[in-house]
Amino acid sequence: MINVVNGPLVPLLLTLKVAVLATLIVLAFGVAWAYLFARKRFPGRDLLDAVFTLPLVLPPTVLGYYLLVVLGRRGWIGYWLEERLGLRLIFTWQGAVIAASLVAFPLVFKAARAALEGVDHHLENAARVLGATEVEVFFRVTLPLAWRGILAGTMLAFARAMGEFGATLMIAGSIPGKTQTISIAIYEAVQAGQDHLANFLVLLTSLVCVFVLVGSGKLLQRQH
Amino acid sequence: MGWHQVRKAYLAVLQSPLMRVRASQLLTDGSMIGTANRKQNYPSVRACGVLGLLLSAMALLVTSPAPGFGQELVVSAASSLTNAFRGMGGAFEAAHAGTKVVFNFAASDMLLRQIVEGAPVDLFASADQEAMDAASKEGAISPATRINFAANRLVVALPSDSRQPVRSLADLESIAVKRIAIGQPRTVPAGRYAKAALEAVKSWDALHRKFIYTQNVRQSLDYIARGEVDAGFVYGTDVRVMSEKVKIAFDVPTPQRILYPIAVTRRSAQPKLAREFIAFLQSKAGQRILEDSGFAQP
C-alpha cells in the first residue's frame, strides 16, 4: 500500500535536513544579532528590531513573495547570483532552507536577546578584570549563562522550520524528492484525496515532533 | 436584524468613554498618559470599552452573512476560468437583481475535495471530465444538471523575452530548457492533459526531471511570466491574461478534447438559481463572454 523506502520517508528526511540546517543558520545569526542588540546602541536599532520581528507577524505567503521577488531569476540578488556564480535558489532545497531560516529567525533572535540581556554585567566585567579577552568573555561567561534561553528559542525555531509551508511552497515549489517537504506532501496528499498517505504522513510528523520536543526538554533539564 | 445589531454595538464602542478619553488625550497632550484624575477613572472606563468590543464581536458572530441582501450563489470554478467567470458573474448579477455571485477559484480537484467535505457551494465547474466524474462518483453533484459549456486548448508557453527555439514537445528535451512548469497531475487538470499528451509521444520519462509541479494552472503561468521556468504547460486562454509577459510556443495535441463541465452540487441551497446560472452560461450573452476570454464552443 505505502512504499516506505522511497515513499513517505523521503519528504521526512528532506524536512529534517532542511530544518536542521535552517536551525543551525538561525542559531549563528540569531545569537550574533541578539548579542549586538543586547550590548550595543546604534542608529536604526529600533527599526532593525521591528524588521527582525517581521517574519513572526507577516503571513508566510508575504515572505514567500518577498523571497521570490528578491531571489528569483529577475530579482536583484537572484540575478546577481545566477550571472556571477551560476547559482539558483528558486526551486531548490537550498531555497527551502532560506525560507525556513527566515521564518524561524525571530524565535531565536528574541529568545537569545532576552537571555543575553539577563546576564549580569558584573560577571562579565569580573572576567575582563581577570584578563579575559572579549571573545573569551562571550564564550566562557555570557554564553554559558544565557544558554538555556537560547536553547529554548532554538527548539521553537526547529519546530517552526519543520512545519514551514507557505513560503517554502512559493519559492521551492513541490518537487518530489527534491523540495517536497513533509508539510507540502501532506497538503498534496489531502488535496488529491489520498487519505491513507495523508494519515501516515501526519502520524509520522506528529511522532517526530513529540520525540524532538521530549528529547530537547530532557536536554534542557540536564543543563539545569 | 443582524447588521443593525452590529452597527449599534460598533457605535456603542465608538461612543464609549474609553474612546473619548483616549481621543481627547491624544489631542491635548499627545500621549496616552492622562492626569492623575483621569487615571483614577481609567479602570471603569476601560471596562466599558472592553464590554463594547466584546458585544460587537458577539454580534458579528451570531449575525448570518448578508441577511436581506438577496440570494447568494457560490460557484467553485477551475483556476483557468477566473477572468471569464468574473465577467460572467457581473453579467449574471445585472440580469438577476438582488443576486450575488461569489466565486471560489482553485485547481479542480481541490474544489472537488472541498465540496466532498461539505463546503457550501452551489455550482462546480471543472477543467476536465475526470474531476467531474470523481464528483459524480462521490455523490457530490446532481448528474442530471451536468453539461459541457466551453472548450480550451493546451499550449506550451515561454517568457515573452525567451529566445529558445521551442516549437514541439521534442524541443523541450533540449538541455537549454532546464525547468518546465506543469500542474500537479494528481490535482490539476492542466497537468493531467499535459501528462497524457507527453505519454502519448513517450516524452514523459525524459522530461519529468525538469518539471516544477504547481498547485494550479495560474501558478504555472506566474512562474513563466517571472522567468523562473523556461517553459510551461498552460491553456491558450491563460496566455491572453498575461500577453505582455508570456508567449505561446506551440499548441499541444491532447489525446482528449479539453472540455469544461459544470454541474449543480447535491447540497446546493438554491438549485433553481444554480440552474439559471448554467442556462446563462449557455445563452448568447454567456457564450460571448467566454469567447472574449478565448474559450471555444464545446
Short mmCIF file of C-alpha atoms in Angstrom, two decimals:
data_model
loop_
_atom_site.label_atom_id
_atom_site.label_comp_id
_atom_site.label_asym_id
_atom_site.label_seq_id
_atom_site.Cartn_x
_atom_site.Cartn_y
_atom_site.Cartn_z
CA MET A 1 0.00 0.00 0.00
CA ILE A 2 2.58 2.52 1.06
CA ASN A 3 6.13 2.28 -0.16
CA VAL A 4 8.09 3.27 2.95
CA VAL A 5 11.57 3.10 1.46
CA ASN A 6 11.30 5.66 -1.29
CA GLY A 7 7.84 6.95 -0.44
CA PRO A 8 6.90 8.92 2.67
CA LEU A 9 10.34 8.75 4.27
CA VAL A 10 11.85 10.87 1.53
CA PRO A 11 9.88 14.02 2.40
CA LEU A 12 10.54 13.35 6.10
CA LEU A 13 14.31 13.10 5.63
CA LEU A 14 14.28 16.16 3.40
CA THR A 15 12.29 18.08 6.00
CA LEU A 16 14.73 17.08 8.74
CA LYS A 17 17.69 18.13 6.57
CA VAL A 18 16.10 21.49 5.79
CA ALA A 19 15.01 22.09 9.40
CA VAL A 20 18.37 21.14 10.93
CA LEU A 21 20.34 23.33 8.52
CA ALA A 22 17.93 26.23 8.92
CA THR A 23 18.15 25.92 12.71
CA LEU A 24 21.96 25.98 12.63
CA ILE A 25 21.99 29.05 10.38
CA VAL A 26 19.43 30.81 12.51
CA LEU A 27 21.29 29.92 15.70
CA ALA A 28 24.50 31.54 14.43
CA PHE A 29 22.88 34.68 13.02
CA GLY A 30 20.23 34.96 15.73
CA VAL A 31 22.72 34.86 18.61
CA ALA A 32 25.14 37.23 16.85
CA TRP A 33 22.47 39.85 16.24
CA ALA A 34 20.95 39.30 19.67
CA TYR A 35 24.35 39.96 21.27
CA LEU A 36 24.71 43.16 19.28
CA PHE A 37 21.25 44.30 20.32
CA ALA A 38 21.73 43.35 23.95
CA ARG A 39 25.11 45.08 24.32
CA LYS A 40 25.33 47.95 21.86
CA ARG A 41 23.32 51.01 20.92
CA PHE A 42 23.44 52.06 17.31
CA PRO A 43 21.31 54.19 14.99
CA GLY A 44 18.33 52.37 13.48
CA ARG A 45 18.30 49.83 16.29
CA ASP A 46 14.55 50.03 16.90
CA LEU A 47 13.78 49.87 13.20
CA LEU A 48 16.02 46.85 12.73
CA ASP A 49 14.38 45.19 15.73
CA ALA A 50 10.99 45.64 14.05
CA VAL A 51 12.33 44.27 10.76
CA PHE A 52 13.78 41.22 12.54
CA THR A 53 10.44 40.56 14.21
CA LEU A 54 8.52 40.91 10.95
CA PRO A 55 8.73 37.23 9.88
CA LEU A 56 6.84 36.37 13.07
CA VAL A 57 3.86 38.54 12.18
CA LEU A 58 3.81 38.59 8.37
CA PRO A 59 1.89 35.81 6.63
CA PRO A 60 4.29 33.22 5.15
CA THR A 61 2.87 33.96 1.71
CA VAL A 62 4.10 37.54 2.02
CA LEU A 63 7.56 36.27 2.96
CA GLY A 64 7.45 33.80 0.09
CA TYR A 65 6.58 36.60 -2.28
CA TYR A 66 9.43 38.78 -0.98
CA LEU A 67 11.84 35.87 -1.45
CA LEU A 68 10.53 35.17 -4.94
CA VAL A 69 10.96 38.82 -5.91
CA VAL A 70 14.43 39.16 -4.37
CA LEU A 71 15.93 35.74 -5.05
CA GLY A 72 14.11 34.99 -8.31
CA ARG A 73 15.82 34.94 -11.66
CA ARG A 74 14.86 38.57 -12.22
CA GLY A 75 15.25 39.66 -8.60
CA TRP A 76 18.33 41.72 -7.76
CA ILE A 77 20.05 39.12 -5.62
CA GLY A 78 18.83 36.18 -7.69
CA TYR A 79 20.03 37.80 -10.92
CA TRP A 80 23.46 38.53 -9.47
CA LEU A 81 23.83 35.01 -8.04
CA GLU A 82 22.96 33.43 -11.35
CA GLU A 83 25.09 35.74 -13.50
CA ARG A 84 28.18 35.73 -11.32
CA LEU A 85 28.10 32.39 -9.55
CA GLY A 86 25.71 30.33 -11.66
CA LEU A 87 23.63 29.69 -8.55
CA ARG A 88 19.89 29.35 -8.47
CA LEU A 89 17.92 29.21 -5.25
CA ILE A 90 14.35 29.07 -6.51
CA PHE A 91 13.02 25.50 -6.74
CA THR A 92 15.96 24.01 -4.86
CA TRP A 93 16.16 22.57 -1.35
CA GLN A 94 18.62 25.35 -0.51
CA GLY A 95 15.76 27.74 -1.28
CA ALA A 96 13.65 25.81 1.22
CA VAL A 97 16.42 26.25 3.83
CA ILE A 98 16.35 30.01 3.26
CA ALA A 99 12.57 30.13 3.60
CA ALA A 100 12.70 28.06 6.80
CA SER A 101 15.55 30.20 8.20
CA LEU A 102 13.64 33.39 7.55
CA VAL A 103 10.51 32.29 9.40
CA ALA A 104 12.49 30.75 12.29
CA PHE A 105 14.92 33.64 12.78
CA PRO A 106 12.82 35.83 15.11
CA LEU A 107 12.28 32.93 17.51
CA VAL A 108 16.00 32.52 18.18
CA PHE A 109 16.69 36.24 18.00
CA LYS A 110 14.01 37.18 20.53
CA ALA A 111 14.82 34.39 22.95
CA ALA A 112 18.58 34.94 22.71
CA ARG A 113 18.24 38.68 23.17
CA ALA A 114 16.16 38.25 26.32
CA ALA A 115 18.60 35.64 27.63
CA LEU A 116 21.69 37.76 26.90
CA GLU A 117 20.13 40.85 28.44
CA GLY A 118 19.51 38.83 31.57
CA VAL A 119 23.21 38.08 32.04
CA ASP A 120 24.74 40.04 34.93
CA HIS A 121 27.23 42.65 33.66
CA HIS A 122 29.25 42.33 36.82
CA LEU A 123 30.16 38.77 35.99
CA GLU A 124 31.36 39.79 32.54
CA ASN A 125 33.31 42.70 33.97
CA ALA A 126 34.86 40.42 36.56
CA ALA A 127 36.12 38.19 33.76
CA ARG A 128 37.54 41.22 31.95
CA VAL A 129 39.31 42.38 35.09
CA LEU A 130 40.80 38.92 35.37
CA GLY A 131 42.26 39.38 31.89
CA ALA A 132 39.83 37.57 29.62
CA THR A 133 39.55 38.83 26.05
CA GLU A 134 36.12 39.85 24.67
CA VAL A 135 35.84 36.55 22.78
CA GLU A 136 36.67 34.60 25.94
CA VAL A 137 34.15 36.61 27.94
CA PHE A 138 31.46 35.82 25.39
CA PHE A 139 32.15 32.10 25.10
CA ARG A 140 33.10 31.33 28.70
CA VAL A 141 30.84 33.66 30.67
CA THR A 142 27.99 35.21 28.68
CA LEU A 143 27.03 32.26 26.50
CA PRO A 144 27.01 29.61 29.27
CA LEU A 145 24.80 31.87 31.39
CA ALA A 146 22.37 32.61 28.55
CA TRP A 147 22.44 29.12 27.07
CA ARG A 148 19.13 27.85 28.43
CA GLY A 149 17.13 30.71 26.95
CA ILE A 150 18.92 30.37 23.63
CA LEU A 151 18.26 26.63 23.56
CA ALA A 152 14.56 27.17 24.23
CA GLY A 153 14.42 29.61 21.30
CA THR A 154 16.33 27.16 19.14
CA MET A 155 13.84 24.41 19.92
CA LEU A 156 10.96 26.62 18.85
CA ALA A 157 12.88 27.61 15.73
CA PHE A 158 13.41 23.96 14.81
CA ALA A 159 9.72 23.21 15.27
CA ARG A 160 8.80 26.22 13.18
CA ALA A 161 11.25 25.22 10.44
CA MET A 162 9.82 21.67 10.40
CA GLY A 163 6.31 22.99 9.93
CA GLU A 164 7.12 25.72 7.41
CA PHE A 165 4.71 25.57 4.49
CA GLY A 166 3.64 28.76 2.76
CA ALA A 167 6.93 30.46 1.93
CA THR A 168 8.55 27.11 1.08
CA LEU A 169 5.78 26.20 -1.33
CA MET A 170 6.19 29.55 -3.05
CA ILE A 171 9.93 29.58 -3.55
CA ALA A 172 10.92 25.91 -3.51
CA GLY A 173 7.87 24.50 -5.23
CA SER A 174 6.89 20.90 -4.67
CA ILE A 175 9.33 18.68 -6.49
CA PRO A 176 9.06 15.15 -5.07
CA GLY A 177 12.39 14.01 -3.61
CA LYS A 178 13.98 17.44 -4.05
CA THR A 179 11.91 20.19 -2.46
CA GLN A 180 8.73 18.45 -1.36
CA THR A 181 8.85 18.77 2.42
CA ILE A 182 6.53 16.78 4.63
CA SER A 183 4.02 19.58 5.16
CA ILE A 184 3.72 20.07 1.40
CA ALA A 185 3.48 16.30 0.83
CA ILE A 186 0.61 16.17 3.35
CA TYR A 187 -1.14 19.08 1.68
CA GLU A 188 -0.89 17.45 -1.73
CA ALA A 189 -1.98 14.05 -0.45
CA VAL A 190 -5.09 15.59 1.13
CA GLN A 191 -5.92 17.59 -1.99
CA ALA A 192 -5.55 14.51 -4.16
CA GLY A 193 -7.83 12.51 -1.85
CA GLN A 194 -5.03 10.12 -0.82
CA ASP A 195 -6.20 9.85 2.76
CA HIS A 196 -4.07 6.77 3.59
CA LEU A 197 -0.88 8.57 2.64
CA ALA A 198 -2.00 11.73 4.44
CA ASN A 199 -2.80 9.79 7.62
CA PHE A 200 0.55 8.07 7.55
CA LEU A 201 2.49 11.30 6.99
CA VAL A 202 0.55 13.15 9.69
CA LEU A 203 1.23 10.40 12.22
CA LEU A 204 4.89 10.29 11.25
CA THR A 205 5.28 14.05 11.63
CA SER A 206 3.48 14.09 14.96
CA LEU A 207 5.69 11.31 16.30
CA VAL A 208 8.89 13.01 15.14
CA CYS A 209 7.83 16.32 16.65
CA VAL A 210 6.91 14.77 20.01
CA PHE A 211 10.21 12.89 20.00
CA VAL A 212 12.17 16.08 19.27
CA LEU A 213 10.30 18.10 21.92
CA VAL A 214 10.68 15.45 24.62
CA GLY A 215 14.34 14.97 23.72
CA SER A 216 15.19 18.63 23.84
CA GLY A 217 13.19 19.03 27.05
CA LYS A 218 15.42 16.38 28.63
CA LEU A 219 18.45 18.22 27.34
CA LEU A 220 17.22 21.44 28.91
CA GLN A 221 16.72 19.76 32.29
CA ARG A 222 20.21 18.40 32.21
CA GLN A 223 21.59 21.86 31.51
CA HIS A 224 19.85 22.92 34.66
CA MET B 1 -31.80 42.18 12.10
CA GLY B 2 -28.12 41.24 12.37
CA TRP B 3 -26.45 44.17 10.70
CA HIS B 4 -28.44 46.57 12.80
CA GLN B 5 -27.08 44.94 15.96
CA VAL B 6 -23.54 45.08 14.69
CA ARG B 7 -23.89 48.74 13.82
CA LYS B 8 -25.35 49.53 17.23
CA ALA B 9 -22.62 47.64 19.06
CA TYR B 10 -19.97 49.30 16.96
CA LEU B 11 -21.38 52.76 17.65
CA ALA B 12 -21.50 51.87 21.34
CA VAL B 13 -17.76 51.17 21.23
CA LEU B 14 -17.06 54.39 19.39
CA GLN B 15 -19.08 56.38 21.89
CA SER B 16 -17.77 54.58 24.94
CA PRO B 17 -15.91 56.74 27.48
CA LEU B 18 -12.68 54.86 26.69
CA MET B 19 -12.63 56.03 23.11
CA ARG B 20 -13.45 59.59 24.05
CA VAL B 21 -10.85 59.76 26.79
CA ARG B 22 -8.20 58.26 24.55
CA ALA B 23 -9.05 60.57 21.69
CA SER B 24 -9.02 63.67 23.87
CA GLN B 25 -5.74 62.63 25.47
CA LEU B 26 -4.15 62.18 22.10
CA LEU B 27 -5.42 65.56 21.03
CA THR B 28 -4.40 67.53 24.09
CA ASP B 29 -1.06 66.22 25.22
CA GLY B 30 -0.18 63.73 22.53
CA SER B 31 0.32 60.91 24.99
CA MET B 32 -1.76 58.11 26.43
CA ILE B 33 -0.84 59.08 29.99
CA GLY B 34 -3.53 61.34 31.39
CA THR B 35 -3.66 63.37 34.58
CA ALA B 36 -3.96 61.70 37.95
CA ASN B 37 -7.69 62.34 37.93
CA ARG B 38 -8.14 60.60 34.62
CA LYS B 39 -6.00 57.72 35.75
CA GLN B 40 -8.37 57.10 38.63
CA ASN B 41 -11.27 56.81 36.23
CA TYR B 42 -9.38 54.52 33.97
CA PRO B 43 -10.38 51.01 35.13
CA SER B 44 -14.14 51.57 34.85
CA VAL B 45 -13.67 53.45 31.62
CA ARG B 46 -11.64 50.60 30.20
CA ALA B 47 -14.22 48.05 31.30
CA CYS B 48 -16.86 49.97 29.34
CA GLY B 49 -14.77 49.88 26.21
CA VAL B 50 -13.87 46.21 26.54
CA LEU B 51 -17.52 45.35 27.11
CA GLY B 52 -18.47 47.25 23.96
CA LEU B 53 -15.82 45.45 21.94
CA LEU B 54 -16.97 42.07 23.23
CA LEU B 55 -20.56 42.91 22.42
CA SER B 56 -19.73 43.88 18.87
CA ALA B 57 -17.65 40.74 18.40
CA MET B 58 -20.54 38.62 19.66
CA ALA B 59 -22.98 40.41 17.39
CA LEU B 60 -20.68 39.69 14.46
CA LEU B 61 -20.56 36.01 15.36
CA VAL B 62 -24.31 35.50 15.61
CA THR B 63 -25.07 37.53 12.52
CA SER B 64 -25.82 35.43 9.49
CA PRO B 65 -23.95 36.79 6.47
CA ALA B 66 -25.76 39.41 4.46
CA PRO B 67 -29.39 38.99 5.53
CA GLY B 68 -31.84 40.87 3.36
CA PHE B 69 -29.14 41.10 0.75
CA GLY B 70 -30.85 38.82 -1.73
CA GLN B 71 -29.62 35.40 -2.75
CA GLU B 72 -26.01 34.36 -2.81
CA LEU B 73 -24.76 31.88 -5.37
CA VAL B 74 -21.42 30.25 -4.61
CA VAL B 75 -19.55 28.98 -7.67
CA SER B 76 -16.42 26.84 -7.34
CA ALA B 77 -14.61 27.08 -10.66
CA ALA B 78 -11.30 25.91 -12.15
CA SER B 79 -8.48 28.50 -11.98
CA SER B 80 -8.41 28.88 -15.75
CA LEU B 81 -11.96 30.24 -15.62
CA THR B 82 -11.00 33.09 -13.27
CA ASN B 83 -11.25 36.01 -15.69
CA ALA B 84 -14.11 34.71 -17.83
CA PHE B 85 -16.24 33.84 -14.78
CA ARG B 86 -15.65 37.18 -13.07
CA GLY B 87 -17.18 38.82 -16.14
CA MET B 88 -19.91 36.19 -16.17
CA GLY B 89 -20.74 36.89 -12.51
CA GLY B 90 -21.16 40.61 -13.16
CA ALA B 91 -23.42 39.97 -16.15
CA PHE B 92 -25.49 37.40 -14.24
CA GLU B 93 -25.92 39.77 -11.29
CA ALA B 94 -27.04 42.50 -13.66
CA ALA B 95 -29.63 40.16 -15.18
CA HIS B 96 -30.83 38.86 -11.78
CA ALA B 97 -31.40 41.80 -9.46
CA GLY B 98 -30.64 41.05 -5.81
CA THR B 99 -28.39 38.09 -6.60
CA LYS B 100 -24.77 38.00 -5.58
CA VAL B 101 -22.38 35.54 -7.23
CA VAL B 102 -19.39 34.52 -5.13
CA PHE B 103 -16.51 32.68 -6.79
CA ASN B 104 -14.00 30.25 -5.42
CA PHE B 105 -11.18 29.61 -7.88
CA ALA B 106 -8.64 26.80 -7.46
CA ALA B 107 -7.43 23.63 -9.13
CA SER B 108 -10.44 21.47 -9.99
CA ASP B 109 -9.52 18.61 -7.67
CA MET B 110 -9.01 20.93 -4.71
CA LEU B 111 -12.50 22.33 -5.29
CA LEU B 112 -13.78 18.77 -5.55
CA ARG B 113 -12.24 17.92 -2.13
CA GLN B 114 -13.83 21.00 -0.56
CA ILE B 115 -17.26 20.10 -1.96
CA VAL B 116 -16.96 16.47 -0.88
CA GLU B 117 -16.00 17.67 2.63
CA GLY B 118 -19.18 19.72 2.73
CA ALA B 119 -18.27 23.21 1.54
CA PRO B 120 -21.43 25.28 0.99
CA VAL B 121 -21.12 25.51 -2.79
CA ASP B 122 -23.93 25.68 -5.37
CA LEU B 123 -22.06 25.06 -8.61
CA PHE B 124 -18.92 23.17 -9.59
CA ALA B 125 -17.13 23.93 -12.87
CA SER B 126 -14.03 21.82 -13.56
CA ALA B 127 -11.42 21.93 -16.30
CA ASP B 128 -11.66 18.24 -17.17
CA GLN B 129 -14.07 15.34 -17.13
CA GLU B 130 -12.01 13.36 -14.64
CA ALA B 131 -12.62 15.79 -11.76
CA MET B 132 -16.34 15.93 -12.55
CA ASP B 133 -16.53 12.14 -12.87
CA ALA B 134 -14.98 11.87 -9.42
CA ALA B 135 -17.50 14.40 -8.06
CA SER B 136 -20.28 12.35 -9.62
CA LYS B 137 -18.94 9.13 -8.11
CA GLU B 138 -18.72 10.69 -4.66
CA GLY B 139 -22.31 11.85 -4.98
CA ALA B 140 -21.30 15.50 -4.73
CA ILE B 141 -23.21 16.73 -7.80
CA SER B 142 -26.55 16.13 -9.49
CA PRO B 143 -25.52 14.26 -12.66
CA ALA B 144 -28.67 15.38 -14.49
CA THR B 145 -27.50 19.01 -14.39
CA ARG B 146 -24.03 18.25 -15.78
CA ILE B 147 -23.18 19.86 -19.09
CA ASN B 148 -20.08 20.88 -21.06
CA PHE B 149 -20.11 24.62 -21.60
CA ALA B 150 -16.70 25.54 -23.05
CA ALA B 151 -13.62 24.16 -24.80
CA ASN B 152 -9.98 25.19 -24.48
CA ARG B 153 -6.57 24.32 -25.88
CA LEU B 154 -3.36 23.36 -24.12
CA VAL B 155 -0.19 25.21 -25.11
CA VAL B 156 3.45 25.35 -24.17
CA ALA B 157 4.17 28.95 -23.22
CA LEU B 158 7.50 30.75 -22.78
CA PRO B 159 8.50 34.00 -21.08
CA SER B 160 7.98 36.66 -23.76
CA ASP B 161 11.70 37.56 -23.81
CA SER B 162 12.77 33.94 -24.26
CA ARG B 163 14.96 33.26 -27.31
CA GLN B 164 14.71 29.49 -27.07
CA PRO B 165 13.70 27.75 -30.27
CA VAL B 166 10.95 25.60 -28.77
CA ARG B 167 8.45 24.51 -31.38
CA SER B 168 7.46 20.98 -30.40
CA LEU B 169 7.33 18.65 -27.42
CA ALA B 170 10.59 17.11 -28.62
CA ASP B 171 12.33 20.52 -28.36
CA LEU B 172 11.57 20.54 -24.62
CA GLU B 173 14.12 17.75 -24.24
CA SER B 174 16.95 20.07 -25.28
CA ILE B 175 19.39 20.86 -22.45
CA ALA B 176 18.77 24.60 -22.84
CA VAL B 177 15.30 24.03 -21.39
CA LYS B 178 16.01 23.39 -17.71
CA ARG B 179 12.74 23.94 -15.94
CA ILE B 180 9.21 23.34 -17.09
CA ALA B 181 6.14 24.34 -15.08
CA ILE B 182 3.34 21.79 -15.08
CA GLY B 183 0.23 21.45 -12.93
CA GLN B 184 0.48 18.62 -10.38
CA PRO B 185 -1.32 15.89 -12.38
CA ARG B 186 -2.93 14.44 -9.26
CA THR B 187 -4.92 17.60 -8.63
CA VAL B 188 -4.61 19.93 -11.62
CA PRO B 189 -6.41 19.09 -14.88
CA ALA B 190 -3.91 21.13 -16.97
CA GLY B 191 -1.22 18.83 -15.59
CA ARG B 192 -3.27 15.75 -16.44
CA TYR B 193 -3.80 16.92 -20.03
CA ALA B 194 -0.07 17.64 -20.35
CA LYS B 195 0.87 14.28 -18.88
CA ALA B 196 -1.46 12.44 -21.24
CA ALA B 197 -0.05 14.36 -24.22
CA LEU B 198 3.55 13.62 -23.17
CA GLU B 199 2.82 9.96 -22.52
CA ALA B 200 1.22 9.70 -25.95
CA VAL B 201 4.54 10.72 -27.56
CA LYS B 202 6.61 8.87 -24.90
CA SER B 203 8.32 12.05 -23.64
CA TRP B 204 7.12 11.95 -20.03
CA ASP B 205 10.05 9.93 -18.68
CA ALA B 206 12.62 12.10 -20.45
CA LEU B 207 11.09 15.33 -19.20
CA HIS B 208 9.83 14.61 -15.71
CA ARG B 209 13.15 15.62 -14.08
CA LYS B 210 12.66 19.15 -15.39
CA PHE B 211 9.17 19.58 -14.01
CA ILE B 212 8.21 22.15 -11.42
CA TYR B 213 4.83 20.99 -10.17
CA THR B 214 2.32 23.72 -9.43
CA GLN B 215 -0.89 23.86 -7.40
CA ASN B 216 -2.98 25.26 -10.24
CA VAL B 217 -2.53 26.36 -13.82
CA ARG B 218 -2.31 30.05 -12.91
CA GLN B 219 0.72 29.33 -10.74
CA SER B 220 2.41 27.79 -13.79
CA LEU B 221 1.51 30.94 -15.71
CA ASP B 222 3.01 33.11 -12.97
CA TYR B 223 6.29 31.15 -12.94
CA ILE B 224 6.57 31.55 -16.73
CA ALA B 225 5.80 35.27 -16.54
CA ARG B 226 8.51 35.75 -13.89
CA GLY B 227 11.01 33.82 -15.98
CA GLU B 228 11.52 31.32 -13.14
CA VAL B 229 10.91 28.49 -15.59
CA ASP B 230 11.95 28.21 -19.23
CA ALA B 231 8.61 26.91 -20.39
CA GLY B 232 5.30 25.68 -19.03
CA PHE B 233 2.03 23.97 -19.84
CA VAL B 234 -0.94 26.33 -19.63
CA TYR B 235 -4.18 26.91 -21.51
CA GLY B 236 -4.41 29.19 -24.53
CA THR B 237 -6.85 31.34 -22.53
CA ASP B 238 -4.32 31.82 -19.71
CA VAL B 239 -1.71 33.34 -22.03
CA ARG B 240 -4.18 36.08 -23.00
CA VAL B 241 -4.31 37.17 -19.36
CA MET B 242 -0.57 37.90 -19.34
CA SER B 243 0.07 38.57 -23.00
CA GLU B 244 2.89 41.07 -22.34
CA LYS B 245 4.95 38.66 -20.28
CA VAL B 246 4.12 35.29 -21.80
CA LYS B 247 4.01 34.00 -25.37
CA ILE B 248 2.71 30.80 -26.93
CA ALA B 249 5.37 28.49 -28.36
CA PHE B 250 3.06 25.86 -29.83
CA ASP B 251 -0.21 24.07 -29.33
CA VAL B 252 -0.01 20.73 -27.53
CA PRO B 253 -2.02 17.93 -29.17
CA THR B 254 -4.02 16.32 -26.35
CA PRO B 255 -5.46 12.81 -26.68
CA GLN B 256 -8.71 14.08 -25.14
CA ARG B 257 -10.52 17.28 -26.07
CA ILE B 258 -10.33 19.93 -23.36
CA LEU B 259 -13.93 20.39 -22.32
CA TYR B 260 -15.20 22.21 -19.22
CA PRO B 261 -18.17 20.61 -17.45
CA ILE B 262 -20.37 22.35 -14.88
CA ALA B 263 -22.99 20.86 -12.55
CA VAL B 264 -25.19 21.83 -9.62
CA THR B 265 -23.95 20.35 -6.36
CA ARG B 266 -26.08 17.87 -4.44
CA ARG B 267 -26.13 20.12 -1.36
CA SER B 268 -26.93 23.36 -3.17
CA ALA B 269 -29.31 25.50 -1.11
CA GLN B 270 -30.73 27.09 -4.26
CA PRO B 271 -30.62 24.60 -7.13
CA LYS B 272 -33.08 26.68 -9.17
CA LEU B 273 -30.83 29.74 -9.22
CA ALA B 274 -27.83 27.49 -9.88
CA ARG B 275 -29.57 26.02 -12.95
CA GLU B 276 -30.31 29.55 -14.12
CA PHE B 277 -26.58 30.29 -13.95
CA ILE B 278 -25.89 27.24 -16.14
CA ALA B 279 -28.53 28.40 -18.60
CA PHE B 280 -26.90 31.85 -18.61
CA LEU B 281 -23.52 30.25 -19.46
CA GLN B 282 -25.10 28.65 -22.49
CA SER B 283 -27.00 31.75 -23.57
CA LYS B 284 -25.72 34.05 -26.30
CA ALA B 285 -24.55 36.62 -23.76
CA GLY B 286 -22.75 33.95 -21.73
CA GLN B 287 -21.06 32.38 -24.72
CA ARG B 288 -19.92 35.83 -25.89
CA ILE B 289 -18.16 36.41 -22.55
CA LEU B 290 -16.44 33.02 -22.83
CA GLU B 291 -15.42 33.74 -26.42
CA ASP B 292 -13.98 37.11 -25.43
CA SER B 293 -11.72 35.28 -22.99
CA GLY B 294 -10.61 32.90 -25.72
CA PHE B 295 -12.76 29.84 -24.91
CA ALA B 296 -14.32 27.91 -27.78
CA GLN B 297 -17.75 26.33 -28.04
CA PRO B 298 -17.87 22.83 -26.54
#
